[in-house]
């Protein structure tokens, strides 16, 4: 039964992701995030036109190719409809980058294989999740905004924090569907339900406790190379 429910959940996620992301394109997605959900977004730098999955930024060893802001910088992230339309009218293929923290969601991310196991553990524990974003290499669990002090206290209380965990809080960012990046197309692993209201997201405490426990139990603790 759990396998059948999992298949149905993934199918629903794919259908919703198609309607609200890939089918609408970057502009449609950016307008939903910014104007309906009030999440500040800005265009990512994108990929080098010469191909090969290289970032268009000057760093030849960029670790998040295409999926980060450059010009404009992160502080320019906006919920203004006119600004969003201007950005993506001029750069229709630009990735949609969310400025995390403040009034926008933050995220906890981990390597893709470990992420699948962590999501299964969270489901098994009965922990409600909101939207989850994924690339070929990582899974990003969206959580409620948190402060650095709050995160520090949370991590201090853990016996061990796997090095594979990353935290995207105030001053951070992540690419949202349907952005094209050097890691492939960003997709919804758990899609938000369709509608105009901003999706619900869990508190970081519930997610981190369960993810750390899941990664520790499965031995996924080394940093991603």
Coordinates of N, CA and C in Angstrom, one line a residue:
X1 N 0.8 -1.2 0.0 CA 0.0 0.0 0.0 C 0.9 1.3 0.0
X2 N 1.9 1.3 0.8 CA 2.8 2.4 0.9 C 3.4 2.7 -0.5
X3 N 3.8 1.6 -1.2 CA 4.4 1.8 -2.5 C 3.4 2.4 -3.5
X4 N 2.1 2.0 -3.5 CA 1.1 2.5 -4.3 C 0.9 4.0 -4.0
X5 N 0.8 4.3 -2.7 CA 0.6 5.7 -2.4 C 1.8 6.6 -2.8
X6 N 3.0 6.0 -2.7 CA 4.2 6.8 -3.1 C 4.1 7.1 -4.6
X7 N 3.7 6.1 -5.4 CA 3.6 6.3 -6.9 C 2.5 7.4 -7.2
X8 N 1.4 7.3 -6.5 CA 0.4 8.3 -6.7 C 0.9 9.7 -6.3
X9 N 1.6 9.8 -5.2 CA 2.1 11.1 -4.8 C 3.1 11.7 -5.9
X10 N 4.0 10.8 -6.4 CA 4.9 11.2 -7.4 C 4.2 11.6 -8.7
X11 N 3.2 10.9 -9.1 CA 2.4 11.2 -10.3 C 1.8 12.6 -10.1
X12 N 1.1 12.8 -8.9 CA 0.5 14.1 -8.7 C 1.5 15.2 -8.7
X13 N 2.7 15.0 -8.1 CA 3.7 16.0 -8.1 C 4.1 16.3 -9.6
X14 N 4.3 15.3 -10.4 CA 4.7 15.6 -11.8 C 3.6 16.4 -12.5
X15 N 2.3 16.0 -12.4 CA 1.3 16.7 -13.1 C 1.2 18.2 -12.6
X16 N 1.2 18.4 -11.3 CA 1.2 19.8 -10.8 C 2.4 20.6 -11.3
X17 N 3.6 19.9 -11.2 CA 4.8 20.6 -11.6 C 4.7 21.0 -13.1
X18 N 4.1 20.2 -13.9 CA 3.9 20.5 -15.3 C 3.0 21.7 -15.5
X19 N 1.9 21.7 -14.8 CA 1.0 22.8 -15.0 C 1.5 24.1 -14.4
X20 N 2.1 24.1 -13.2 CA 2.5 25.4 -12.6 C 3.9 25.8 -12.9
X21 N 4.7 24.9 -13.5 CA 6.1 25.2 -13.8 C 6.5 25.1 -15.2
X22 N 6.8 23.9 -15.7 CA 7.4 23.8 -17.0 C 6.4 24.3 -18.1
X23 N 5.1 24.0 -17.9 CA 4.2 24.5 -18.9 C 4.1 26.0 -19.0
X24 N 4.2 26.6 -17.9 CA 4.0 28.1 -17.8 C 5.3 28.8 -18.2
X25 N 6.4 28.1 -18.1 CA 7.7 28.8 -18.4 C 8.2 29.6 -17.2
X26 N 9.4 30.1 -17.4 CA 10.0 30.8 -16.3 C 9.3 32.1 -15.8
X27 N 8.7 32.8 -16.8 CA 8.0 34.0 -16.5 C 6.8 33.7 -15.7
X28 N 6.0 32.7 -16.1 CA 4.8 32.3 -15.4 C 5.1 31.9 -14.0
X29 N 6.1 31.1 -13.8 CA 6.5 30.6 -12.5 C 7.0 31.7 -11.6
X30 N 7.8 32.6 -12.2 CA 8.3 33.7 -11.4 C 7.2 34.6 -10.9
X31 N 6.2 34.9 -11.8 CA 5.0 35.7 -11.4 C 4.2 35.0 -10.3
X32 N 4.1 33.7 -10.3 CA 3.4 33.0 -9.3 C 4.1 33.2 -8.0
X33 N 5.4 32.9 -8.0 CA 6.2 33.0 -6.7 C 6.1 34.4 -6.2
X34 N 6.3 35.4 -7.0 CA 6.5 36.8 -6.6 C 5.2 37.5 -6.2
X35 N 4.2 37.3 -7.1 CA 2.9 38.1 -6.9 C 1.9 37.4 -6.1
X36 N 1.8 36.1 -6.3 CA 0.7 35.3 -5.6 C 1.2 34.8 -4.2
X37 N 2.5 34.4 -4.2 CA 3.0 33.8 -2.9 C 3.9 34.8 -2.2
X38 N 4.2 36.0 -2.8 CA 5.0 37.0 -2.2 C 6.4 36.5 -1.8
X39 N 7.0 35.6 -2.6 CA 8.4 35.2 -2.4 C 9.3 36.0 -3.3
X40 N 10.3 36.7 -2.8 CA 11.2 37.5 -3.6 C 12.0 36.7 -4.5
X41 N 12.0 37.0 -5.8 CA 12.8 36.3 -6.8 C 13.6 37.2 -7.6
X42 N 14.6 36.6 -8.3 CA 15.4 37.4 -9.3 C 15.9 36.4 -10.3
X43 N 16.4 36.8 -11.5 CA 16.9 35.9 -12.5 C 18.3 35.4 -12.1
X44 N 18.5 34.1 -12.3 CA 19.8 33.6 -12.1 C 20.7 33.9 -13.3
X45 N 22.0 33.6 -13.2 CA 23.0 34.0 -14.2 C 22.8 33.1 -15.5
X46 N 22.3 31.9 -15.3 CA 22.1 31.0 -16.5 C 23.4 30.3 -16.9
X47 N 23.3 29.6 -18.0 CA 24.4 28.8 -18.5 C 25.1 29.5 -19.7
X48 N 26.3 29.1 -19.8 CA 27.2 29.6 -21.0 C 26.5 29.1 -22.3
X49 N 26.4 30.0 -23.2 CA 25.7 29.6 -24.5 C 26.6 28.6 -25.3
X50 N 27.8 28.5 -24.9 CA 28.6 27.5 -25.7 C 28.3 26.1 -25.2
X51 N 27.5 25.9 -24.2 CA 27.0 24.6 -23.8 C 27.9 23.9 -22.8
X52 N 27.7 22.6 -22.6 CA 28.5 21.9 -21.7 C 28.1 22.0 -20.3
X53 N 27.0 22.7 -20.0 CA 26.6 22.8 -18.6 C 27.4 23.8 -17.8
X54 N 28.2 24.6 -18.5 CA 29.1 25.6 -17.8 C 28.3 26.8 -17.4
X55 N 28.6 27.4 -16.3 CA 27.9 28.6 -15.8 C 28.4 29.8 -16.6
X56 N 27.5 30.8 -16.8 CA 27.8 32.0 -17.6 C 28.6 33.0 -16.7
X57 N 28.8 32.7 -15.5 CA 29.5 33.6 -14.6 C 31.0 33.5 -14.9
X58 N 31.9 34.4 -14.4 CA 33.3 34.4 -14.7 C 34.1 33.2 -14.0
X59 N 33.4 32.6 -13.0 CA 34.1 31.5 -12.3 C 34.1 30.2 -13.1
X60 N 35.3 29.7 -13.5 CA 35.3 28.5 -14.3 C 35.0 27.2 -13.5
X61 N 35.1 27.3 -12.2 CA 34.8 26.2 -11.3 C 33.5 26.4 -10.5
X62 N 32.6 27.2 -11.0 CA 31.3 27.5 -10.3 C 30.7 26.2 -9.8
X63 N 30.3 26.1 -8.5 CA 29.7 24.9 -8.0 C 28.2 24.8 -8.1
X64 N 27.6 25.9 -8.5 CA 26.1 25.9 -8.8 C 25.9 26.5 -10.1
X65 N 26.4 25.9 -11.2 CA 26.3 26.5 -12.5 C 24.9 27.0 -13.0
X66 N 24.8 28.2 -13.2 CA 23.6 28.8 -13.7 C 22.6 29.1 -12.6
X67 N 22.7 28.6 -11.5 CA 21.6 28.6 -10.5 C 21.9 29.6 -9.4
X68 N 22.6 30.7 -9.7 CA 22.8 31.7 -8.7 C 22.7 33.1 -9.3
X69 N 22.4 34.1 -8.5 CA 22.4 35.5 -9.0 C 23.7 36.0 -9.3
X70 N 23.8 37.0 -10.2 CA 25.0 37.7 -10.5 C 24.7 39.1 -10.8
X71 N 24.0 39.4 -11.8 CA 23.6 40.8 -12.2 C 22.1 40.7 -12.7
X72 N 21.2 41.2 -11.8 CA 21.4 41.9 -10.5 C 21.8 40.9 -9.4
X73 N 22.3 41.5 -8.3 CA 22.7 40.8 -7.1 C 21.5 40.3 -6.3
X74 N 21.8 39.5 -5.3 CA 20.8 38.9 -4.5 C 19.9 39.9 -3.8
X75 N 20.4 41.1 -3.4 CA 19.6 42.1 -2.7 C 18.5 42.7 -3.6
X76 N 18.6 42.5 -4.9 CA 17.6 43.0 -5.8 C 16.4 42.2 -5.9
X77 N 16.3 41.0 -5.3 CA 15.2 40.1 -5.3 C 13.9 40.9 -5.0
X78 N 12.8 40.6 -5.7 CA 11.7 41.5 -5.7 C 10.4 40.6 -5.8
X79 N 9.3 41.2 -5.3 CA 7.9 40.7 -5.5 C 7.1 41.6 -6.4
X80 N 7.8 42.6 -7.0 CA 7.1 43.6 -7.8 C 6.8 43.0 -9.2
X81 N 5.6 43.0 -9.6 CA 5.2 42.3 -10.9 C 5.9 43.0 -12.1
X82 N 6.0 44.3 -12.1 CA 6.6 45.0 -13.2 C 8.0 44.6 -13.3
X83 N 8.7 44.5 -12.2 CA 10.2 44.2 -12.2 C 10.3 42.8 -12.7
X84 N 9.5 41.9 -12.2 CA 9.6 40.5 -12.6 C 9.4 40.3 -14.1
X85 N 8.3 41.0 -14.6 CA 8.0 40.9 -16.0 C 9.2 41.5 -16.9
X86 N 9.8 42.6 -16.4 CA 10.9 43.2 -17.2 C 12.1 42.2 -17.2
X87 N 12.4 41.6 -16.1 CA 13.5 40.7 -16.0 C 13.4 39.6 -17.0
X88 N 12.2 38.9 -16.9 CA 12.1 37.7 -17.8 C 11.6 37.9 -19.2
X89 N 11.1 39.1 -19.4 CA 10.9 39.5 -20.8 C 12.2 39.7 -21.6
X90 N 13.2 40.3 -20.8 CA 14.5 40.5 -21.4 C 15.4 39.2 -21.4
X91 N 15.1 38.3 -20.4 CA 15.9 37.1 -20.3 C 14.9 35.9 -20.0
X92 N 14.2 35.5 -21.0 CA 13.1 34.5 -20.8 C 13.6 33.1 -20.3
X93 N 14.9 32.8 -20.6 CA 15.4 31.5 -20.2 C 16.1 31.5 -18.9
X94 N 16.2 32.7 -18.2 CA 16.9 32.8 -17.0 C 16.3 31.9 -15.9
X95 N 17.1 31.2 -15.1 CA 16.6 30.5 -13.9 C 15.9 31.4 -13.0
X96 N 14.9 30.9 -12.3 CA 14.2 31.6 -11.3 C 14.8 31.3 -9.9
X97 N 15.4 32.4 -9.3 CA 16.2 32.2 -8.0 C 15.4 32.8 -6.9
X98 N 15.1 32.1 -5.8 CA 14.5 32.5 -4.6 C 15.5 33.0 -3.7
X99 N 15.3 34.3 -3.1 CA 16.1 34.8 -2.0 C 15.5 34.2 -0.7
X100 N 16.2 33.3 -0.1 CA 15.6 32.6 1.1 C 15.7 33.5 2.3
X101 N 14.9 33.3 3.3 CA 14.9 34.0 4.6 C 14.0 35.2 4.5
X102 N 13.9 35.9 5.6 CA 13.0 37.1 5.7 C 11.6 36.6 5.8
X103 N 10.8 37.0 4.8 CA 9.4 36.5 4.8 C 9.3 35.3 3.8
X104 N 10.4 34.9 3.2 CA 10.3 33.8 2.2 C 10.8 32.5 2.9
X105 N 10.4 31.4 2.4 CA 10.9 30.1 3.0 C 12.4 30.0 3.0
X106 N 12.9 29.2 3.9 CA 14.3 28.8 3.9 C 14.3 27.4 3.4
X107 N 15.5 26.7 3.4 CA 15.5 25.3 2.9 C 16.6 24.5 3.6
X108 N 16.4 23.2 3.7 CA 17.5 22.3 4.2 C 17.7 21.4 3.0
X109 N 19.0 21.2 2.6 CA 19.2 20.4 1.4 C 20.3 19.3 1.7
X110 N 20.2 18.2 0.9 CA 21.1 17.1 1.1 C 21.2 16.4 -0.2
X111 N 22.3 15.5 -0.4 CA 22.4 14.8 -1.6 C 21.2 14.0 -2.0
X112 N 21.0 13.8 -3.3 CA 19.8 13.2 -3.8 C 19.5 11.9 -3.3
X113 N 20.4 10.9 -3.3 CA 20.2 9.6 -2.8 C 19.8 9.6 -1.3
X114 N 20.5 10.4 -0.5 CA 20.2 10.5 0.9 C 18.8 11.2 1.1
X115 N 18.5 12.2 0.2 CA 17.3 12.9 0.2 C 16.1 12.0 0.1
X116 N 16.2 11.0 -0.8 CA 15.1 10.1 -1.0 C 14.8 9.3 0.3
X117 N 15.9 8.8 0.9 CA 15.8 8.1 2.2 C 15.2 9.0 3.3
X118 N 15.7 10.2 3.3 CA 15.2 11.1 4.4 C 13.7 11.4 4.2
X119 N 13.3 11.6 3.0 CA 11.9 11.9 2.7 C 11.0 10.7 3.2
X120 N 11.5 9.5 2.9 CA 10.8 8.3 3.3 C 10.7 8.2 4.8
X121 N 11.8 8.6 5.5 CA 11.9 8.5 7.0 C 10.9 9.6 7.5
X122 N 10.8 10.7 6.9 CA 9.9 11.8 7.4 C 8.5 11.3 7.2
X123 N 8.2 10.7 6.1 CA 6.8 10.2 5.8 C 6.5 9.1 6.9
X124 N 7.5 8.2 7.1 CA 7.2 7.1 8.1 C 7.0 7.7 9.5
X125 N 7.6 8.8 9.8 CA 7.5 9.4 11.1 C 6.2 10.3 11.2
X126 N 5.5 10.4 10.1 CA 4.3 11.2 10.1 C 4.5 12.7 10.1
X127 N 5.6 13.1 9.7 CA 6.0 14.6 9.7 C 5.4 15.2 8.4
X128 N 4.6 16.2 8.5 CA 4.0 16.8 7.3 C 5.0 17.7 6.7
X129 N 5.2 17.6 5.4 CA 6.1 18.4 4.6 C 5.3 19.3 3.6
X130 N 5.9 20.4 3.3 CA 5.4 21.3 2.2 C 6.1 21.0 0.9
X131 N 6.3 21.9 0.1 CA 7.0 21.7 -1.2 C 8.5 21.2 -1.0
X132 N 8.9 20.4 -1.9 CA 10.3 19.9 -1.9 C 10.8 20.0 -3.3
X133 N 12.0 20.7 -3.5 CA 12.6 20.9 -4.8 C 13.7 20.0 -5.0
X134 N 14.0 19.6 -6.2 CA 15.0 18.6 -6.5 C 15.8 18.9 -7.8
X135 N 17.1 18.6 -7.8 CA 17.9 18.6 -9.0 C 18.4 17.2 -9.1
X136 N 19.3 16.9 -10.1 CA 19.9 15.6 -10.3 C 20.8 15.3 -9.1
X137 N 21.3 16.3 -8.4 CA 22.3 16.0 -7.3 C 21.8 16.3 -5.9
X138 N 20.7 17.1 -5.7 CA 20.3 17.4 -4.4 C 18.8 17.5 -4.2
X139 N 18.4 17.4 -3.0 CA 17.0 17.6 -2.6 C 16.9 18.7 -1.6
X140 N 16.0 19.6 -1.8 CA 15.8 20.8 -1.0 C 14.4 20.8 -0.4
X141 N 14.4 20.7 0.9 CA 13.1 20.7 1.7 C 12.9 22.1 2.2
X142 N 11.8 22.7 1.7 CA 11.4 24.1 2.1 C 10.9 24.1 3.5
X143 N 11.4 25.0 4.3 CA 11.0 25.2 5.7 C 10.6 26.6 6.0
X144 N 10.0 26.9 7.1 CA 9.7 28.2 7.6 C 11.0 29.0 7.8
X145 N 10.9 30.3 7.6 CA 12.1 31.2 7.9 C 12.6 31.0 9.3
X146 N 13.9 31.0 9.4 CA 14.6 30.8 10.7 C 15.8 31.8 10.8
X147 N 16.2 32.1 12.0 CA 17.3 33.0 12.2 C 18.6 32.2 12.3
X148 N 19.7 32.8 12.2 CA 21.0 32.2 12.4 C 21.2 31.7 13.8
X149 N 20.6 32.5 14.8 CA 20.7 32.1 16.2 C 19.9 30.9 16.4
X150 N 18.7 30.8 15.8 CA 17.8 29.6 16.0 C 18.5 28.4 15.4
X151 N 19.1 28.5 14.2 CA 19.8 27.4 13.6 C 20.9 27.0 14.4
X152 N 21.7 27.9 15.0 CA 22.8 27.6 15.8 C 22.4 26.8 17.0
X153 N 21.4 27.2 17.7 CA 20.9 26.4 18.9 C 20.4 25.0 18.5
X154 N 19.8 24.9 17.3 CA 19.3 23.7 16.9 C 20.4 22.7 16.6
X155 N 21.4 23.2 15.9 CA 22.6 22.3 15.6 C 23.4 22.0 16.8
X156 N 23.5 22.9 17.7 CA 24.3 22.6 18.9 C 23.6 21.5 19.7
X157 N 22.3 21.4 19.6 CA 21.6 20.3 20.4 C 21.8 18.9 19.8
X158 N 22.3 18.9 18.6 CA 22.5 17.6 17.9 C 23.8 16.9 18.3
X159 N 23.7 15.6 18.5 CA 25.0 14.9 18.8 C 25.9 14.9 17.7
X160 N 25.4 14.9 16.5 CA 26.2 14.8 15.3 C 25.4 15.4 14.1
X161 N 26.0 16.3 13.4 CA 25.4 16.9 12.2 C 26.1 16.5 10.9
X162 N 25.5 15.7 10.1 CA 26.1 15.2 8.9 C 26.6 16.3 8.0
X163 N 27.8 16.1 7.5 CA 28.4 17.2 6.6 C 27.7 17.3 5.3
X164 N 26.9 16.4 4.9 CA 26.2 16.5 3.7 C 25.0 17.4 3.7
X165 N 24.6 17.9 4.9 CA 23.5 18.8 5.0 C 24.0 20.2 4.7
X166 N 23.1 21.0 4.0 CA 23.3 22.4 3.8 C 22.1 23.2 4.2
X167 N 22.3 24.4 4.6 CA 21.2 25.2 5.1 C 21.1 26.5 4.2
X168 N 19.9 26.8 3.8 CA 19.7 28.0 2.9 C 18.8 28.9 3.7
X169 N 19.4 29.9 4.4 CA 18.6 30.7 5.3 C 18.8 32.2 4.8
X170 N 18.7 33.1 5.8 CA 18.8 34.5 5.5 C 20.1 34.8 4.7
X171 N 19.9 35.5 3.6 CA 21.1 35.8 2.7 C 21.4 34.7 1.8
X172 N 20.6 33.6 1.7 CA 20.9 32.5 0.8 C 20.0 32.5 -0.3
X173 N 20.0 31.5 -1.1 CA 19.2 31.4 -2.3 C 19.1 30.0 -2.8
X174 N 18.1 29.7 -3.7 CA 18.0 28.4 -4.4 C 17.2 28.6 -5.6
X175 N 17.5 27.8 -6.6 CA 16.7 27.9 -7.9 C 15.4 27.1 -7.7
X176 N 14.4 27.6 -8.3 CA 13.1 27.0 -8.2 C 12.6 26.5 -9.6
X177 N 11.7 25.5 -9.7 CA 11.2 25.0 -11.0 C 10.6 26.1 -11.8
X178 N 10.7 26.1 -13.1 CA 11.3 25.0 -13.9 C 12.7 25.5 -14.4
X179 N 13.5 26.0 -13.6 CA 14.8 26.6 -14.0 C 15.7 25.5 -14.6
X180 N 16.4 25.9 -15.7 CA 17.5 25.0 -16.3 C 18.8 25.4 -15.7
X181 N 19.5 24.5 -15.2 CA 20.8 24.7 -14.5 C 21.9 23.7 -15.0
X182 N 23.1 23.8 -14.5 CA 24.1 22.8 -14.9 C 23.8 21.5 -14.3
X183 N 22.9 21.4 -13.4 CA 22.5 20.1 -12.8 C 21.2 19.6 -13.4
X184 N 20.8 20.1 -14.6 CA 19.6 19.7 -15.2 C 18.5 20.7 -14.8
X185 N 17.3 20.3 -15.2 CA 16.1 21.1 -14.9 C 15.7 20.9 -13.4
X186 N 15.5 22.0 -12.7 CA 15.0 22.0 -11.4 C 13.5 21.6 -11.4
X187 N 13.1 20.6 -10.5 CA 11.8 20.1 -10.6 C 11.2 20.1 -9.1
X188 N 9.9 19.8 -9.1 CA 9.2 19.6 -7.8 C 9.3 18.1 -7.5
X189 N 9.9 17.8 -6.4 CA 9.9 16.4 -5.9 C 8.6 16.2 -5.1
X190 N 8.1 17.2 -4.4 CA 6.8 17.3 -3.8 C 6.2 18.7 -4.2
X191 N 5.3 18.6 -5.1 CA 4.8 19.9 -5.7 C 3.8 20.6 -4.7
X192 N 3.8 21.9 -4.7 CA 2.7 22.6 -4.0 C 1.4 22.4 -4.6
X193 N 0.4 22.3 -3.8 CA -1.0 22.2 -4.3 C -1.4 23.4 -5.1
X194 N -2.1 23.3 -6.2 CA -2.4 24.5 -7.1 C -3.3 25.4 -6.3
X195 N -3.2 26.7 -6.5 CA -4.0 27.7 -5.8 C -3.2 29.0 -5.7
X196 N -3.8 30.0 -5.2 CA -3.2 31.3 -5.1 C -2.4 31.6 -3.9
X197 N -2.7 30.8 -2.8 CA -2.1 31.1 -1.5 C -0.7 30.5 -1.5
X198 N 0.2 31.1 -0.7 CA 1.6 30.6 -0.6 C 1.5 29.2 0.1
X199 N 2.3 28.3 -0.3 CA 2.2 26.9 0.3 C 2.7 27.0 1.7
X200 N 2.1 26.1 2.5 CA 2.5 25.9 3.9 C 3.8 25.2 3.9
X201 N 4.7 25.5 4.8 CA 6.0 24.8 5.0 C 6.2 24.6 6.5
X202 N 6.9 23.5 6.8 CA 7.1 23.1 8.3 C 8.2 23.9 8.9
X203 N 8.2 23.9 10.2 CA 9.3 24.5 11.0 C 10.6 23.7 10.7
X204 N 11.7 24.4 10.8 CA 13.0 23.8 10.6 C 13.3 22.7 11.6
X205 N 12.8 22.9 12.9 CA 13.1 21.9 13.9 C 12.7 20.5 13.6
X206 N 11.4 20.4 13.1 CA 10.9 19.1 12.8 C 11.6 18.4 11.7
X207 N 12.0 19.2 10.7 CA 12.7 18.6 9.5 C 14.2 18.2 9.9
X208 N 14.9 19.1 10.5 CA 16.3 18.8 10.8 C 16.5 17.6 11.7
X209 N 15.7 17.6 12.8 CA 15.8 16.4 13.7 C 15.6 15.1 13.0
X210 N 14.6 15.1 12.1 CA 14.3 13.8 11.4 C 15.3 13.5 10.4
X211 N 15.8 14.5 9.6 CA 16.8 14.3 8.6 C 18.2 13.9 9.2
X212 N 18.6 14.6 10.3 CA 19.8 14.2 10.9 C 19.8 12.8 11.4
X213 N 18.6 12.4 12.0 CA 18.5 11.0 12.5 C 18.5 10.0 11.3
X214 N 17.8 10.4 10.2 CA 17.8 9.5 9.1 C 19.2 9.3 8.5
X215 N 19.9 10.4 8.3 CA 21.2 10.3 7.7 C 22.2 9.6 8.6
X216 N 22.1 9.8 9.9 CA 23.0 9.2 10.8 C 22.8 7.7 10.8
X217 N 21.5 7.3 10.8 CA 21.2 5.8 10.8 C 21.6 5.1 9.6
X218 N 21.6 5.8 8.5 CA 22.0 5.2 7.2 C 23.4 5.5 6.8
X219 N 24.1 6.2 7.7 CA 25.6 6.4 7.5 C 25.9 7.4 6.4
X220 N 24.9 8.2 6.0 CA 25.2 9.2 5.0 C 25.6 10.5 5.7
X221 N 26.9 10.6 6.0 CA 27.3 11.8 6.8 C 28.5 12.5 6.2
X222 N 29.1 11.9 5.2 CA 30.3 12.6 4.6 C 29.8 13.8 3.7
X223 N 30.6 14.8 3.6 CA 30.2 16.0 2.7 C 30.2 15.5 1.3
X224 N 29.3 16.1 0.5 CA 29.2 15.8 -0.9 C 30.5 16.4 -1.6
X225 N 31.1 15.6 -2.5 CA 32.2 16.0 -3.2 C 31.8 16.8 -4.5

